[in-house]
Short mmCIF file of C-alpha atoms in Angstrom, two decimals:
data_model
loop_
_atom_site.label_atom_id
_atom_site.label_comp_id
_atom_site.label_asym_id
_atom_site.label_seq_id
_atom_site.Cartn_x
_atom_site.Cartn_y
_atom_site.Cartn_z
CA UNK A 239 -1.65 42.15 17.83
CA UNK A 240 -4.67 42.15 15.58
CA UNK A 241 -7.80 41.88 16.24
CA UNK A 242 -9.86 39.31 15.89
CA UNK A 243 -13.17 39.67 13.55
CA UNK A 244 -16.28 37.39 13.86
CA UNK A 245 -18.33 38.80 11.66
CA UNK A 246 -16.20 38.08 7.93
CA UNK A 247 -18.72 36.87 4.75
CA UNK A 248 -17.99 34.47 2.40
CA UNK A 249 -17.73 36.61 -0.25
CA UNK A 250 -14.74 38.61 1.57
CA UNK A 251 -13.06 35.14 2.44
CA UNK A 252 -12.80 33.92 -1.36
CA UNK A 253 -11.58 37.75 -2.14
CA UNK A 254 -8.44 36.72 0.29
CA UNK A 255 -8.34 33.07 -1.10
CA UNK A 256 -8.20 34.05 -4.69
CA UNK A 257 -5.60 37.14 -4.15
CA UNK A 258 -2.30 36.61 -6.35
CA UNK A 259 -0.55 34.24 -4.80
CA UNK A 260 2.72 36.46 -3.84
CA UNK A 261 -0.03 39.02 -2.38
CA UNK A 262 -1.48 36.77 -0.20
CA UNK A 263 1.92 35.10 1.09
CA UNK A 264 2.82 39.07 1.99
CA UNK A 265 -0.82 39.46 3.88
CA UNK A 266 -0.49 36.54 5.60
CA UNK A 267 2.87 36.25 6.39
CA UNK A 268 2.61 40.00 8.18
CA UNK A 269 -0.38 39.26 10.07
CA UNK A 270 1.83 35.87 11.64
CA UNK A 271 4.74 38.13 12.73
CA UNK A 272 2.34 40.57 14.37
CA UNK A 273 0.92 37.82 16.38
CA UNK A 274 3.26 35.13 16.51
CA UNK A 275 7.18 34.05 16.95
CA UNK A 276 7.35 33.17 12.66
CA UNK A 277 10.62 30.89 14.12
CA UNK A 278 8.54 28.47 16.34
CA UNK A 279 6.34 26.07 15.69
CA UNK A 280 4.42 23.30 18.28
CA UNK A 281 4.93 19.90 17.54
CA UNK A 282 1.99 17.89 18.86
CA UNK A 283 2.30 14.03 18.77
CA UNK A 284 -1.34 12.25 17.62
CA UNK A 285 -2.13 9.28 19.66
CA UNK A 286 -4.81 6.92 18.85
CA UNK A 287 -6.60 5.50 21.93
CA UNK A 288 -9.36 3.61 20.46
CA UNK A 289 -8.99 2.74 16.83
CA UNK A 290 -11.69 1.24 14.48
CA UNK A 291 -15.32 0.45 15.47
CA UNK A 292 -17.16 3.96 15.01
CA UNK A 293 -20.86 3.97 14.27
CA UNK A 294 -20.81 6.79 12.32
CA UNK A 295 -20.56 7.19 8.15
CA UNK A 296 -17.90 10.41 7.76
CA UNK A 297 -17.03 9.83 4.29
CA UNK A 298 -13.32 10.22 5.00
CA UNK A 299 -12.49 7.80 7.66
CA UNK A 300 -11.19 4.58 7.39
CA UNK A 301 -12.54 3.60 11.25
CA UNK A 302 -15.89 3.63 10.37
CA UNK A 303 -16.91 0.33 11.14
CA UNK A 304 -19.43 0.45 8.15
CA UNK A 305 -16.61 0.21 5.51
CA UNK A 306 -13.80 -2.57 4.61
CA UNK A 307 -10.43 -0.93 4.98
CA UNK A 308 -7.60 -2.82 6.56
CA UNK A 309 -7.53 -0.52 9.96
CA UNK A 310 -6.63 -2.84 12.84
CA UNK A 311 -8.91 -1.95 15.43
CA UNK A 312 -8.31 -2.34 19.12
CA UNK A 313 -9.58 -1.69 22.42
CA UNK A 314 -9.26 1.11 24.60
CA UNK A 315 -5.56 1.80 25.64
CA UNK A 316 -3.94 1.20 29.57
CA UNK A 317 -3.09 4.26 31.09
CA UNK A 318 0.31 2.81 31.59
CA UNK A 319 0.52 2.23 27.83
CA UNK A 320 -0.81 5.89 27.30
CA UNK A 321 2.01 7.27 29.34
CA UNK A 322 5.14 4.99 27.66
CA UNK A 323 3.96 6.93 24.55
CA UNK A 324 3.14 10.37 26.11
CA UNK A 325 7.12 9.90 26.99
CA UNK A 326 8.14 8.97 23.87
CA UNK A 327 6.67 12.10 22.46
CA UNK A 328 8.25 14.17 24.82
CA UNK A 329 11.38 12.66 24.47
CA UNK A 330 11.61 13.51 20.33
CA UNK A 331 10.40 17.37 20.98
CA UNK A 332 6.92 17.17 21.12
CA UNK A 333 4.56 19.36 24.04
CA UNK A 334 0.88 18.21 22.75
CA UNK A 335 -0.22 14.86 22.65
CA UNK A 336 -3.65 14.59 21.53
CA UNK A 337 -5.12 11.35 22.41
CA UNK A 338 -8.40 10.46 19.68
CA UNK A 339 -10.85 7.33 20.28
CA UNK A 340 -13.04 6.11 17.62
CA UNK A 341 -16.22 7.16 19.11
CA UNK A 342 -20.01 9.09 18.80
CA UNK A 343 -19.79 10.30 21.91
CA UNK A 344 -18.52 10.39 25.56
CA UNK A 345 -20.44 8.20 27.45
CA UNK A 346 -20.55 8.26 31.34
CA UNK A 347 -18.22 4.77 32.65
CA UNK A 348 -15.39 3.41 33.31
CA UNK A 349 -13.94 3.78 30.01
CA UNK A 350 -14.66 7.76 30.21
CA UNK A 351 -12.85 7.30 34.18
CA UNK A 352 -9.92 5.58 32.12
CA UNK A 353 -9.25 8.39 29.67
CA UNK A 354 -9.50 11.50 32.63
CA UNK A 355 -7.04 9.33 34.42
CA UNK A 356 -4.78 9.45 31.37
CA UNK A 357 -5.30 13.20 31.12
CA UNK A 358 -4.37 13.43 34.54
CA UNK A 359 -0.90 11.14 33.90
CA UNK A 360 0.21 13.46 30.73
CA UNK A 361 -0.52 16.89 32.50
CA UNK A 362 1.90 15.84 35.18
CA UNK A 363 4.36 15.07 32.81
CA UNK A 364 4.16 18.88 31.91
CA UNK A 365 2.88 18.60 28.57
CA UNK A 366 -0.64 19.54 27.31
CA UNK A 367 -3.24 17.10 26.81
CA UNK A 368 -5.86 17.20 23.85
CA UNK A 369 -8.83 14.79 23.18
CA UNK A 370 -10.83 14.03 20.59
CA UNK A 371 -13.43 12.06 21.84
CA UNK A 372 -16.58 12.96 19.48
CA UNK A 373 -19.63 14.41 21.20
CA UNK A 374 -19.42 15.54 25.05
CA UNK A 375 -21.75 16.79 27.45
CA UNK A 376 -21.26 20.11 29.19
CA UNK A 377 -20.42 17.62 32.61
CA UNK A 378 -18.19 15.68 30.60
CA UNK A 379 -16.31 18.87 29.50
CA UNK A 380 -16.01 20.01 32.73
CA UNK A 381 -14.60 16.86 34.45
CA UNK A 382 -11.99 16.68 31.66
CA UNK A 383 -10.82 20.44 32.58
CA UNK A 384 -11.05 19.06 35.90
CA UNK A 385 -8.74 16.63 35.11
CA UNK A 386 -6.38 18.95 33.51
CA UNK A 387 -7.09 19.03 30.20
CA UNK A 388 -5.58 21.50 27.75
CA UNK A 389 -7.60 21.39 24.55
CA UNK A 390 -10.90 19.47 23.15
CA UNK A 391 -10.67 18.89 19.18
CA UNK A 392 -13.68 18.48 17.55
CA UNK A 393 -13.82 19.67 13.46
CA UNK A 394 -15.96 21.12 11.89
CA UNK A 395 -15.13 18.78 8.93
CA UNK A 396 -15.90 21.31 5.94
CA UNK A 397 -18.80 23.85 5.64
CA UNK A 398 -22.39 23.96 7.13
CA UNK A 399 -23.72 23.41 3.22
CA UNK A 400 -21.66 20.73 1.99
CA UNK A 401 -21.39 18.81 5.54
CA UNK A 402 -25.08 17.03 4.63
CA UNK A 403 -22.38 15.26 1.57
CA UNK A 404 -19.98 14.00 3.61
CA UNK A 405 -21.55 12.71 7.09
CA UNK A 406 -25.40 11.31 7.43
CA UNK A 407 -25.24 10.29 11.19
CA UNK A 408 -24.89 13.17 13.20
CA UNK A 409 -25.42 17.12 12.46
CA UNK A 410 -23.06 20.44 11.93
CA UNK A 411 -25.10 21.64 14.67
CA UNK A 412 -23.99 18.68 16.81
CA UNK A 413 -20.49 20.31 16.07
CA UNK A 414 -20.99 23.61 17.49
CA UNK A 415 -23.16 22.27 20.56
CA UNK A 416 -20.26 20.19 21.21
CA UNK A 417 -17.66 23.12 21.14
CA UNK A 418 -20.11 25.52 23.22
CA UNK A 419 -20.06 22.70 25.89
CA UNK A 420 -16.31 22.61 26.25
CA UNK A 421 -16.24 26.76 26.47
CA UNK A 422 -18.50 26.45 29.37
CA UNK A 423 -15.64 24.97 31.11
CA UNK A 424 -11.69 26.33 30.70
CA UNK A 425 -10.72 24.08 28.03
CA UNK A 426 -9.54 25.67 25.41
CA UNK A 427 -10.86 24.62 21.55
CA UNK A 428 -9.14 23.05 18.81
CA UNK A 429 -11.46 22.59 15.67
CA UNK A 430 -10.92 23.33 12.02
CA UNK A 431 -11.35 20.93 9.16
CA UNK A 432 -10.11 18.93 5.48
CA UNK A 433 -10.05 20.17 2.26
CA UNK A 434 -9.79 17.97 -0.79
CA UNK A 435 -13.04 15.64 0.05
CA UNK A 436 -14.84 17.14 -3.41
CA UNK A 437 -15.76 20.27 -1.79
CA UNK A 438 -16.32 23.68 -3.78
CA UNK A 439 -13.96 26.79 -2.57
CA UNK A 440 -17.06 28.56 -1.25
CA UNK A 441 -17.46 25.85 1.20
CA UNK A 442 -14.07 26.35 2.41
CA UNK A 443 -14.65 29.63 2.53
CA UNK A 444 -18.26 28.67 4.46
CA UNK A 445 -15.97 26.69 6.98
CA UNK A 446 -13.90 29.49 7.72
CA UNK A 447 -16.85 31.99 8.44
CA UNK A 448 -18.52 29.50 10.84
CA UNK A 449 -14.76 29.16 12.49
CA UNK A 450 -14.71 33.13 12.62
CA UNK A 451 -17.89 33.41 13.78
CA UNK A 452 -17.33 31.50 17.19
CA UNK A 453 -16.54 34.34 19.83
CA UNK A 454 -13.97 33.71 21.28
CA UNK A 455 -12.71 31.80 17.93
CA UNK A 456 -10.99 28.62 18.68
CA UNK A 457 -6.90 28.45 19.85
CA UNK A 458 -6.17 25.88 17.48
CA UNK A 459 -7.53 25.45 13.72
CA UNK A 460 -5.79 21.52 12.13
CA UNK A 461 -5.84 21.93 8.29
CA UNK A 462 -6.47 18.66 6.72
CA UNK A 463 -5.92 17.59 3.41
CA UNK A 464 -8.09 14.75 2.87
CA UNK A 465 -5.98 11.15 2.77
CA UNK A 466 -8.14 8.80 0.81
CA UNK A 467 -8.40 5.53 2.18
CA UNK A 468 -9.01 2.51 0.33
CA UNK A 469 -12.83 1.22 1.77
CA UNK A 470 -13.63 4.63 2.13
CA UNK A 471 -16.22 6.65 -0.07
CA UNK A 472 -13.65 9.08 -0.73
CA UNK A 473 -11.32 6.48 -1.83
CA UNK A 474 -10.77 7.75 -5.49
CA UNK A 475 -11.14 11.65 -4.91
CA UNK A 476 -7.37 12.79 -6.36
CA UNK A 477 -5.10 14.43 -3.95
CA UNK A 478 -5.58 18.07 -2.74
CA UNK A 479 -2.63 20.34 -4.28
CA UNK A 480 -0.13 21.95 -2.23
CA UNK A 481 -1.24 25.17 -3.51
CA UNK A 482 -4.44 24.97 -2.12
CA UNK A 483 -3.30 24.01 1.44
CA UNK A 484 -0.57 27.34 1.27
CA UNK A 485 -4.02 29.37 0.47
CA UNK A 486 -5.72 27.93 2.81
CA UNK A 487 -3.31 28.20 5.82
CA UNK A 488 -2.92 31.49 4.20
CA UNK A 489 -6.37 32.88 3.90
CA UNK A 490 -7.02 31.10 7.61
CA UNK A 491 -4.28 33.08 9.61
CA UNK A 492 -5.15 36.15 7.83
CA UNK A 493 -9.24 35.78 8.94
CA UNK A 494 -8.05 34.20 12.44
CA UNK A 495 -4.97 36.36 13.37
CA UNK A 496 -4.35 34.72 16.89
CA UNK A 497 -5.65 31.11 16.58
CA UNK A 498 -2.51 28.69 16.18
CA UNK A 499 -2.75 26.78 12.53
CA UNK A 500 -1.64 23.24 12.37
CA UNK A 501 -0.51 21.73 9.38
CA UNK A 502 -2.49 18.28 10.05
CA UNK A 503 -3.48 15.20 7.82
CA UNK A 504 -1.68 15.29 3.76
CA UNK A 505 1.72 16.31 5.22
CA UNK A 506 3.58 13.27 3.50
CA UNK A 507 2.20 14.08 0.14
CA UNK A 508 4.53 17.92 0.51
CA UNK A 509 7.50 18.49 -0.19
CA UNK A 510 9.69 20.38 2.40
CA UNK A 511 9.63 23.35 0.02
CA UNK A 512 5.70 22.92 0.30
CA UNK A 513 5.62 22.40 3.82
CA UNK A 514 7.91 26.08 4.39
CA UNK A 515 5.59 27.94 2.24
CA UNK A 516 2.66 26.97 4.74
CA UNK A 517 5.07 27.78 7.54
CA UNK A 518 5.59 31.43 5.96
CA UNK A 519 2.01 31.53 5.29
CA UNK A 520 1.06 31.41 9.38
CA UNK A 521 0.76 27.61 10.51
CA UNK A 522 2.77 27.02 13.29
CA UNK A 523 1.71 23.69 14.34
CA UNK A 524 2.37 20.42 13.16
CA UNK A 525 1.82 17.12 14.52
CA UNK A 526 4.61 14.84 14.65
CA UNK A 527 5.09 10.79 14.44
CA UNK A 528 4.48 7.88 11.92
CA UNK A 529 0.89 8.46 12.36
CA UNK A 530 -1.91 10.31 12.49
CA UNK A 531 -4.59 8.22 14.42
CA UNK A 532 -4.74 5.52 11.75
CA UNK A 533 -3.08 7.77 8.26
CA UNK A 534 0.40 7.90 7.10
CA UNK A 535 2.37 10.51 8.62
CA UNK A 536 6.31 12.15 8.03
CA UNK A 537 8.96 10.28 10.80
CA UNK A 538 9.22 12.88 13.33
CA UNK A 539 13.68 12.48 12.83
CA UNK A 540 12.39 13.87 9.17
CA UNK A 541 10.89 16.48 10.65
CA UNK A 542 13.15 17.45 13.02
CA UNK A 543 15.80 17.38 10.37
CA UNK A 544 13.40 19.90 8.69
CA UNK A 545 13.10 22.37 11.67
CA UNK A 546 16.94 22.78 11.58
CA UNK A 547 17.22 23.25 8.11
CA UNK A 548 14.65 26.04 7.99
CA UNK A 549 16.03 27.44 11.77
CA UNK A 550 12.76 26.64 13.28
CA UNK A 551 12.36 26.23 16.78
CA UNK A 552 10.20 23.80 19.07
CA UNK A 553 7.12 25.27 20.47
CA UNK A 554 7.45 24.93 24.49
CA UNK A 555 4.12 23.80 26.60
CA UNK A 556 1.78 26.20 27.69
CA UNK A 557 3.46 29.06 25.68
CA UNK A 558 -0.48 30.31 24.48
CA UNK A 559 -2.09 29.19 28.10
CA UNK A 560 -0.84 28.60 31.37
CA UNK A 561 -0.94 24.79 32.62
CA UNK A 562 -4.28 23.57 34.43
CA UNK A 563 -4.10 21.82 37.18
CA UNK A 564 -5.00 18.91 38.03
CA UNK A 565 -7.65 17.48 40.63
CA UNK A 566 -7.21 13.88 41.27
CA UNK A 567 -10.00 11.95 40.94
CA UNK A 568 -10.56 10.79 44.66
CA UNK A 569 -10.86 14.59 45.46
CA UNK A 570 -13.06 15.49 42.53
CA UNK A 571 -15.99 17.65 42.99
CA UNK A 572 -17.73 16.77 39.77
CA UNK A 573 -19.62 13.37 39.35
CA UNK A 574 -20.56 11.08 36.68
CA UNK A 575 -24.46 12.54 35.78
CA UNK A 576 -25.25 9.39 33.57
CA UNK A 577 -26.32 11.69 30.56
CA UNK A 578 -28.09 10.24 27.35
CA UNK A 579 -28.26 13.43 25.09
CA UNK A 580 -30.52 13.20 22.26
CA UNK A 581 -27.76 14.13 19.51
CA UNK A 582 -29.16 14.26 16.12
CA UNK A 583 -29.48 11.61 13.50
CA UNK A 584 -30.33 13.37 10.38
CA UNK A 585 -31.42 10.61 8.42
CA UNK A 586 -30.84 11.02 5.03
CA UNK A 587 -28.37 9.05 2.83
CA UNK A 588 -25.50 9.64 1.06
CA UNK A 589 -25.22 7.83 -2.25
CA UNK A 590 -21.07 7.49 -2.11
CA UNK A 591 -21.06 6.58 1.68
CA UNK A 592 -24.10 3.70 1.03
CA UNK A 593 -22.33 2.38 -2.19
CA UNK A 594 -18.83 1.86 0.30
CA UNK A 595 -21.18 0.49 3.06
CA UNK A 596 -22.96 -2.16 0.27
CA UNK A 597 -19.01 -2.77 -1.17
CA UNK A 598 -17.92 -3.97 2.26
CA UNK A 599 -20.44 -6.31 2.46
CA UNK A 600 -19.58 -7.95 -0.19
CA UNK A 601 -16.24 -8.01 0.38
CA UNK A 602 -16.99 -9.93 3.76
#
């Protein structure tokens, strides 16, 4: 196994980006045998909880309710729709589901009791359970692991220098406070980031050190290439090539030797020739399904039909971490603390994300 580092610079990061491309492949492609099965790979199955609505201004996302894209929105899910899916998922290969709702933060209520009851449905169906739920509290993080709870996703979006570009509403330190909250409890972290939203390499390469730096660094790093949305301020940025996500999967599981990398958002814009190249590079993830939250995503027969052609194998549950169990809520030892955290509004405006906002209200 090697050994984690958490103290890499930028400047050794682009050295590893920038390597010959055959070179890097080599690197990379070693450090994932030492450290992981190179034949499996987890397929994790995106669900979208909460769509549309969000008060915030991330200028990728098409559920920001401050832009005009043709997301249907809808209300939080029934646990009894939750688990018909959950099922589903598990039916067509998949041991993650990773259930996202469109909001700031966690707030204490019955909508926050609704989603640790569905965390509590899909752990007893022997799968792990992610959220992405924005911001939580440290309380909030520990009823979810309570609840049994596998992993917390919350990005990093890009690097601490070029966030300020993309987001106006909340803070990168926001970000980390939110990920130290969830390692004060035994949940483990998912939280890595998109490339292709304008960004220079050296922020990808800042991304990556403040992803290093975390001690321990997280289990799970999604690589996203950006999907631009019509209505969004990104709308018109050109797509990502595949070359850059191989280096970048590349140049992440060489700096982060035992974190799983999922090949996230962009997947229907590679080929299968692109998509194997990542695989050789070190991701080992993918998430599976027609969609991811609210993008276009590859049919998850397509992928399957993939796995066998390249002799790939399904990741099973709890392979990386045993399974948590699960307290049910009537013998819970952890209550509700009716938290208002003061999480940051930065305040300052983004010229791309206020000329989308000023479009949509014309359009209405």
């Amino acid at each position: 196994m090697s050994e984690a580092r958490h103290n890499w610079s930028k400047e050794e990061i682009l050295e590893i980006y920038n390597k010959p491309l055959m070179e890097l492949l080599y690197e990379a492609a070693t450090v994932h045998r030492k450290n992981h099965d190179p034949n499996t790979v987890q397929v994790s199955t995106l669900l979208s909880i909460k769509t549309g609505g969000c008060p915030e201004d991330c200028g990728y996302c098409p559920q920001a309710a401050r832009y005009h894209t043709d997301i249907e929105g809808n209300d939080l899910m029934a646990v009894s729709q939750v688990k018909a899916q959950a099922l589903r998922a598990k039916a067509s290969g998949s041991s993650r589901v990773c259930m996202g709702a469109a909001w700031r933060n966690v707030k204490d209520g019955p909508e926050f009791e609704q989603v640790l009851e569905m965390v509590r449905t899909i752990n007893k169906l022997d799968m792990e359970v992610c959220c992405t739920l924005g911001m939580i509290t440290e309380n909030q993080a520990k009823r979810l692991a309570e609840a049994g709870l596998y992993a917390y996703n919350h990005n990093l979006d890009t690097s601490e220098d070029y966030y300020k570009d993309v987001i106006s509403t909340r803070a990168f330190e926001d970000r980390l406070d939110t990920i130290e909250n969830v390692r004060k409890s035994n949940v483990t972290v998912c939280s890595g980031g998109i490339i292709g939203m304008g960004e220079a390499l050296e922020d990808r390469a800042g991304m990556l050190v403040a992803l290093t730096s975390l001690n321990p660094q997280p289990e799970s790093v999604p690589i996203n290439a950006l999907v631009a949305v019509e209505g969004t301020p990104m709308e018109d940025i050109e797509p990502v090539s595949i070359w850059d996500m191989i280096r970048m999967v590349a140049t992440t599981r060489i700096v982060m030797p035992e974190t799983q990398v999922r090949l996230s958002a962009g997947r229907t814009e590679m080929s299968r020739e692109g998509q194997a190249m990542c695989f050789f590079a070190g991701a080992n993830s993918i998430f599976a399904g027609d969609k991811l939250l609210t993008t276009p995503n590859p049919d998850v027969n397509e992928d399957m039909e993939m796995f066998k052609m390249l002799g790939l194998n399904p990741q099973k549950p709890f392979t990386k971490v045993s399974q948590p169990k699960t307290v049910e809520a009537k013998d819970s030892q952890l209550k509700p603390m009716g938290e208002k955290p003061k999480w940051s509004r930065p305040g300052h405006s983004i010229e791309r994300n206020e000329n989308a906002k000023q479009k949509a209200k014309i359009v209405e």
